[in-house]
Coordinates of C-alpha atoms in Angstrom, one line a residue:
M1 CA 57.2 27.0 129.3
S2 CA 57.0 30.8 130.0
P3 CA 56.5 32.3 133.5
L4 CA 53.0 33.4 132.3
Q5 CA 52.0 29.8 131.9
L6 CA 53.3 28.5 135.3
K7 CA 50.1 29.0 137.4
N8 CA 47.8 27.6 134.7
A9 CA 50.1 24.9 133.6
F10 CA 50.7 23.6 137.1
S11 CA 46.9 23.6 137.7
C12 CA 46.6 21.6 134.5
L13 CA 49.3 19.2 135.7
A14 CA 47.6 18.6 139.0
Q15 CA 44.3 18.0 137.3
L16 CA 45.8 15.5 134.9
G17 CA 47.6 13.6 137.6
C18 CA 51.1 13.8 136.3
A19 CA 54.4 14.6 138.1
L20 CA 54.3 18.1 139.6
V21 CA 57.4 19.7 141.0
L22 CA 58.5 22.5 143.3
L23 CA 60.0 25.7 141.8
V24 CA 63.4 27.0 142.9
W25 CA 64.5 30.6 142.5
T26 CA 68.0 31.6 141.5
V27 CA 70.1 34.4 139.8
A28 CA 72.1 34.0 136.7
P29 CA 75.8 35.0 137.0
V30 CA 77.7 36.6 134.1
N31 CA 79.4 33.3 133.4
A32 CA 79.8 30.0 135.3
G33 CA 82.2 27.5 136.7
K34 CA 81.7 24.0 138.0
A35 CA 80.0 25.2 141.2
E36 CA 77.4 27.2 139.3
Y37 CA 76.7 24.3 136.9
V38 CA 76.2 21.9 139.8
N39 CA 74.0 24.4 141.6
L40 CA 71.9 24.9 138.5
A41 CA 71.6 21.1 138.1
K42 CA 70.2 20.9 141.6
R43 CA 67.6 23.5 140.7
G44 CA 66.6 22.0 137.4
W45 CA 66.6 18.3 138.5
G46 CA 66.6 18.2 142.3
Y47 CA 62.9 18.6 142.8
Q48 CA 60.4 16.8 144.9
L49 CA 57.2 15.2 143.7
R50 CA 54.0 16.4 145.4
T51 CA 52.3 13.7 147.5
N52 CA 48.8 15.3 147.5
M53 CA 48.0 15.7 143.8
L54 CA 44.3 16.0 143.3
G55 CA 42.9 12.9 141.6
R56 CA 46.2 11.0 141.4
D57 CA 46.4 7.4 142.6
L58 CA 49.6 7.6 144.7
S59 CA 50.1 3.9 144.5
I60 CA 51.1 4.3 140.9
P61 CA 54.9 4.3 140.7
V62 CA 56.7 7.3 139.3
R63 CA 60.3 7.1 138.0
I64 CA 62.0 10.2 136.8
H65 CA 64.8 9.3 134.4
A66 CA 65.4 10.3 130.8
R67 CA 66.7 6.9 130.0
S68 CA 63.1 5.8 129.9
F69 CA 63.0 7.6 126.5
A70 CA 66.1 5.9 125.1
G71 CA 65.0 4.1 121.9
A72 CA 61.5 5.6 122.0
A73 CA 60.0 7.0 118.8
L74 CA 58.6 10.5 118.2
C75 CA 55.1 10.3 116.7
I76 CA 53.9 13.5 115.1
V77 CA 50.1 14.1 114.8
G78 CA 47.9 16.9 113.8
D79 CA 49.5 19.3 111.2
R80 CA 52.4 18.0 109.3
P81 CA 55.6 19.8 110.4
Q82 CA 56.6 22.9 108.4
A83 CA 60.2 23.0 107.1
Q84 CA 61.4 25.2 110.0
T85 CA 59.7 23.0 112.5
L86 CA 61.3 19.9 111.0
E87 CA 64.7 21.5 111.1
V88 CA 64.4 21.9 114.9
I89 CA 63.0 18.4 115.4
N90 CA 65.8 16.8 113.3
A91 CA 68.5 18.7 115.1
F92 CA 67.1 17.7 118.5
R93 CA 66.9 14.1 117.4
A94 CA 70.5 14.2 116.2
L95 CA 71.7 15.7 119.5
W96 CA 69.7 13.1 121.4
A97 CA 71.2 10.3 119.4
D98 CA 74.7 11.7 120.0
A99 CA 74.2 11.7 123.8
F100 CA 72.2 8.5 124.2
L101 CA 73.9 6.5 121.4
K102 CA 70.5 5.4 120.2
P103 CA 68.4 6.9 117.4
M104 CA 65.1 8.6 117.9
P105 CA 62.8 7.2 115.1
M106 CA 60.1 9.6 113.9
R107 CA 56.9 9.2 111.8
Y108 CA 53.8 11.2 111.0
A109 CA 50.7 9.3 112.1
G110 CA 47.9 11.6 110.8
R111 CA 45.3 13.5 112.8
A112 CA 44.6 11.2 115.7
G113 CA 47.0 10.6 118.6
R114 CA 45.7 7.0 119.1
D115 CA 47.1 6.2 115.7
C116 CA 50.6 6.4 117.2
G117 CA 50.0 3.0 118.8
S118 CA 50.8 1.8 122.3
G119 CA 54.5 1.1 122.0
R120 CA 57.4 3.2 123.4
V121 CA 56.4 6.5 121.8
V122 CA 56.3 10.2 122.6
T123 CA 53.3 12.0 120.9
L124 CA 53.9 15.5 119.5
R125 CA 50.8 17.3 118.3
L126 CA 51.5 20.2 116.0
Y127 CA 48.9 22.9 115.1
S128 CA 48.6 26.4 113.8
G129 CA 45.8 28.8 114.7
A130 CA 43.5 28.1 117.6
P131 CA 44.5 25.3 119.9
P132 CA 42.9 21.9 119.0
N133 CA 41.4 21.3 122.4
R134 CA 39.1 18.5 121.3
D135 CA 42.0 16.7 119.8
L136 CA 44.0 17.3 123.0
S137 CA 41.2 15.8 125.0
D138 CA 41.0 12.8 122.7
D139 CA 44.8 12.2 122.9
L140 CA 44.6 12.2 126.7
A141 CA 41.6 9.9 126.8
W142 CA 43.5 7.5 124.5
M143 CA 46.6 7.6 126.8
N144 CA 44.4 7.1 129.8
E145 CA 43.1 3.9 128.2
I146 CA 46.4 2.3 127.2
Y147 CA 48.6 3.4 130.1
G148 CA 46.1 3.1 132.9
L149 CA 46.6 6.6 134.2
G150 CA 43.4 6.7 136.2
L151 CA 42.2 10.1 134.8
P152 CA 38.5 10.9 135.0
T153 CA 36.7 9.7 131.9
G154 CA 34.9 12.2 129.6
R155 CA 36.9 15.3 130.8
F156 CA 37.5 18.1 128.4
Y157 CA 41.0 19.6 128.4
A158 CA 42.1 23.0 127.0
A159 CA 45.5 24.4 126.2
T160 CA 46.9 26.9 128.7
S161 CA 49.7 28.0 126.5
P162 CA 50.9 27.8 122.8
A163 CA 53.4 25.0 123.9
M164 CA 52.9 22.5 126.7
G165 CA 54.1 19.0 127.5
Q166 CA 53.3 16.4 130.2
T167 CA 54.5 13.0 131.2
F168 CA 51.9 10.8 132.8
F169 CA 52.6 7.7 134.9
G170 CA 50.2 4.8 134.9
R171 CA 49.8 1.2 135.9
R172 CA 50.7 0.1 132.4
G173 CA 53.7 2.4 131.8
Q174 CA 54.3 6.1 131.1
G175 CA 53.2 8.3 128.3
T176 CA 54.4 11.7 127.2
H177 CA 52.3 14.2 125.2
I178 CA 53.6 17.5 123.8
M179 CA 51.5 20.0 121.9
V180 CA 53.2 23.0 120.2
S181 CA 52.0 25.7 117.9
Q182 CA 53.8 26.2 114.6
P183 CA 53.4 28.7 111.8
D184 CA 51.2 27.8 108.8
R185 CA 53.7 29.3 106.4
P186 CA 57.4 30.1 106.2
V187 CA 58.2 32.9 108.7
S188 CA 61.2 35.0 109.6
G189 CA 62.3 37.5 112.3
I190 CA 60.5 37.5 115.6
E191 CA 58.0 34.8 114.4
A192 CA 60.7 32.4 113.4
Q193 CA 62.5 32.9 116.7
F194 CA 59.4 32.5 118.8
F195 CA 58.2 29.2 117.2
R196 CA 61.7 27.8 117.3
S197 CA 62.1 28.7 120.9
I198 CA 58.9 27.2 122.2
L199 CA 59.4 23.9 120.3
I200 CA 63.0 23.6 121.5
E201 CA 62.0 24.2 125.1
E202 CA 59.2 21.6 125.1
L203 CA 61.3 18.9 123.5
F204 CA 64.2 19.5 125.9
Q205 CA 62.1 19.6 129.0
A206 CA 59.9 16.7 128.1
F207 CA 62.8 14.4 127.2
T208 CA 65.1 15.3 130.1
F209 CA 62.6 16.0 132.9
G210 CA 64.3 19.3 133.6
M211 CA 62.1 21.9 135.3
D212 CA 61.9 25.7 135.1
V213 CA 64.3 27.7 137.2
L214 CA 62.9 31.2 137.8
L215 CA 65.1 34.3 137.9
F216 CA 64.6 37.4 140.0
T217 CA 67.1 39.5 138.0
R218 CA 68.7 39.6 134.6
D219 CA 72.4 40.0 135.7
G220 CA 74.4 38.7 132.8
S221 CA 73.5 36.2 130.2
F222 CA 71.4 33.1 130.6
L223 CA 73.1 29.8 131.5
S224 CA 70.2 27.5 130.5
K225 CA 67.0 27.2 128.5
L226 CA 65.4 26.2 131.8
Q227 CA 65.9 29.6 133.3
E228 CA 62.9 32.0 133.1
Y229 CA 62.7 35.7 133.8
P230 CA 59.1 36.6 134.7
V231 CA 57.1 38.5 132.1
N232 CA 53.4 39.2 132.1
P233 CA 51.8 39.1 128.7
R234 CA 48.6 37.7 130.1
R235 CA 46.3 40.1 128.2
L236 CA 48.2 39.6 124.9
I237 CA 47.1 37.4 122.1
W238 CA 49.4 34.4 121.6
T239 CA 49.9 35.0 117.9
S240 CA 50.7 38.7 118.4
E241 CA 54.2 40.2 118.1
P242 CA 54.1 41.8 121.6
F243 CA 53.4 38.4 123.1
M244 CA 56.2 36.8 121.1
R245 CA 58.6 39.5 122.1
A246 CA 57.7 39.1 125.7
I247 CA 58.2 35.4 125.7
L248 CA 61.5 35.7 123.9
R249 CA 62.8 38.1 126.6
S250 CA 62.0 35.6 129.3
N251 CA 64.6 32.9 128.5
P252 CA 67.2 31.9 125.8
P253 CA 65.8 31.2 122.3
A254 CA 67.7 27.9 122.2
L255 CA 69.8 25.5 124.2
C256 CA 72.8 26.7 126.1
E257 CA 76.1 24.8 126.8
F258 CA 74.7 23.8 130.2
D259 CA 71.7 22.2 128.6
V260 CA 73.9 20.1 126.3
F261 CA 76.0 19.2 129.3
M262 CA 72.9 18.0 131.2
L263 CA 71.6 16.0 128.2
H264 CA 74.8 14.0 128.3
A265 CA 74.5 13.7 132.1
V266 CA 71.0 12.3 132.1
A267 CA 72.0 9.9 129.3
Q268 CA 74.8 8.4 131.2
A269 CA 74.0 8.6 134.9
Q270 CA 73.8 5.2 136.4
V271 CA 71.3 6.2 139.1
D272 CA 67.7 5.1 139.8
Q273 CA 66.2 8.6 139.3
T274 CA 67.6 11.9 138.1
N275 CA 65.7 13.9 140.8
D276 CA 67.6 12.1 143.5
P277 CA 70.8 13.4 145.2
D278 CA 72.8 10.6 143.7
F279 CA 72.4 12.2 140.3
I280 CA 73.9 15.5 141.5
S281 CA 76.8 13.5 143.0
Y282 CA 77.3 11.9 139.6
V283 CA 77.4 15.3 137.9
E284 CA 80.1 16.5 140.3
R285 CA 82.2 13.4 140.0
D286 CA 82.1 13.1 136.2
F287 CA 82.0 16.8 135.5
D288 CA 85.2 17.0 133.4
R289 CA 84.4 14.0 131.3
L290 CA 80.8 15.3 130.6
L291 CA 82.2 18.8 129.8
G292 CA 84.5 17.3 127.2
Q293 CA 81.6 15.5 125.5
T294 CA 79.7 18.8 125.6
R295 CA 82.4 20.8 124.0
R296 CA 82.7 18.2 121.2
A297 CA 78.9 18.4 120.6
L298 CA 78.9 22.2 120.5
A299 CA 81.4 22.0 117.6
D300 CA 79.1 19.8 115.6
D301 CA 77.2 21.8 112.9
R302 CA 74.3 19.4 113.0
F303 CA 73.2 20.8 116.3
A304 CA 73.5 24.5 115.4
P305 CA 69.8 25.1 114.7
I306 CA 68.9 24.4 118.4
L307 CA 71.9 26.1 120.1
D308 CA 72.2 29.7 121.4
P309 CA 75.7 31.0 121.0
D310 CA 74.9 34.0 123.2
C311 CA 74.4 32.0 126.4
A312 CA 77.0 32.6 129.2
P313 CA 80.0 30.4 128.7
L314 CA 81.5 28.1 131.2
R315 CA 84.5 29.7 133.0
D316 CA 87.6 27.7 132.5

């Protein structure tokens, strides 16, 4: 999610009654050692849930842990994935399976989100052109029915950005909905980088519960896909090249070494929730082992489509 989207997206999250978090500001060093990794982990995962969300029933339990997605299926609705979209999705599924030691099944269910069924599933709605706001509203109404989210009935929801994802917690389980724009034809250059970037970001954040970490300066290279340098393309059209260039300047186009490291961490952490201090203690304690797994994954060509080699490396 780009900095442009933060205000509107957080407003949307509050209205929908899902987990909302506090932002933390930091600065990216030229490269990183263990201390910088642990510090960034605190900022991306050590957040607090708000206790005064408008319209949310606070008696509904919320549990933040990526293991809740282990073994869940990815259900695609809306447009069928283009070849470039499918390449990103399959690389992410492979990386996820490598970290969690469980596959991520995938299927295309058609136009309606409710056709994904009520099992352990993450819904990914793909579209090109104007955002399918009516379909988004129908998807959330369906999720409200099956998970008991307590959302107001009959509400119309509109996209606040070309890519957005939310996890909702209800009385009958949790549901995750991602909606991402894709090109309606093969693209290259800026367009290909943009659509690849926003899809990678939404998949990574939705499946790991990692939150944006804003940067005041651009000293050195990025350490994580979670980092965001503020840009302001508010008046630009989402499909325009200036908009795409602005978003691509705000954070890395793909996952960094740190992100792969954290994917392994959330997969293996034997803690109740990954936004608790115990999770950061685990990252510190098992740092060397997790780093070894990360380096092995970085050498695997299957994951190359979703990795950014220009991110700042870990300092040995």
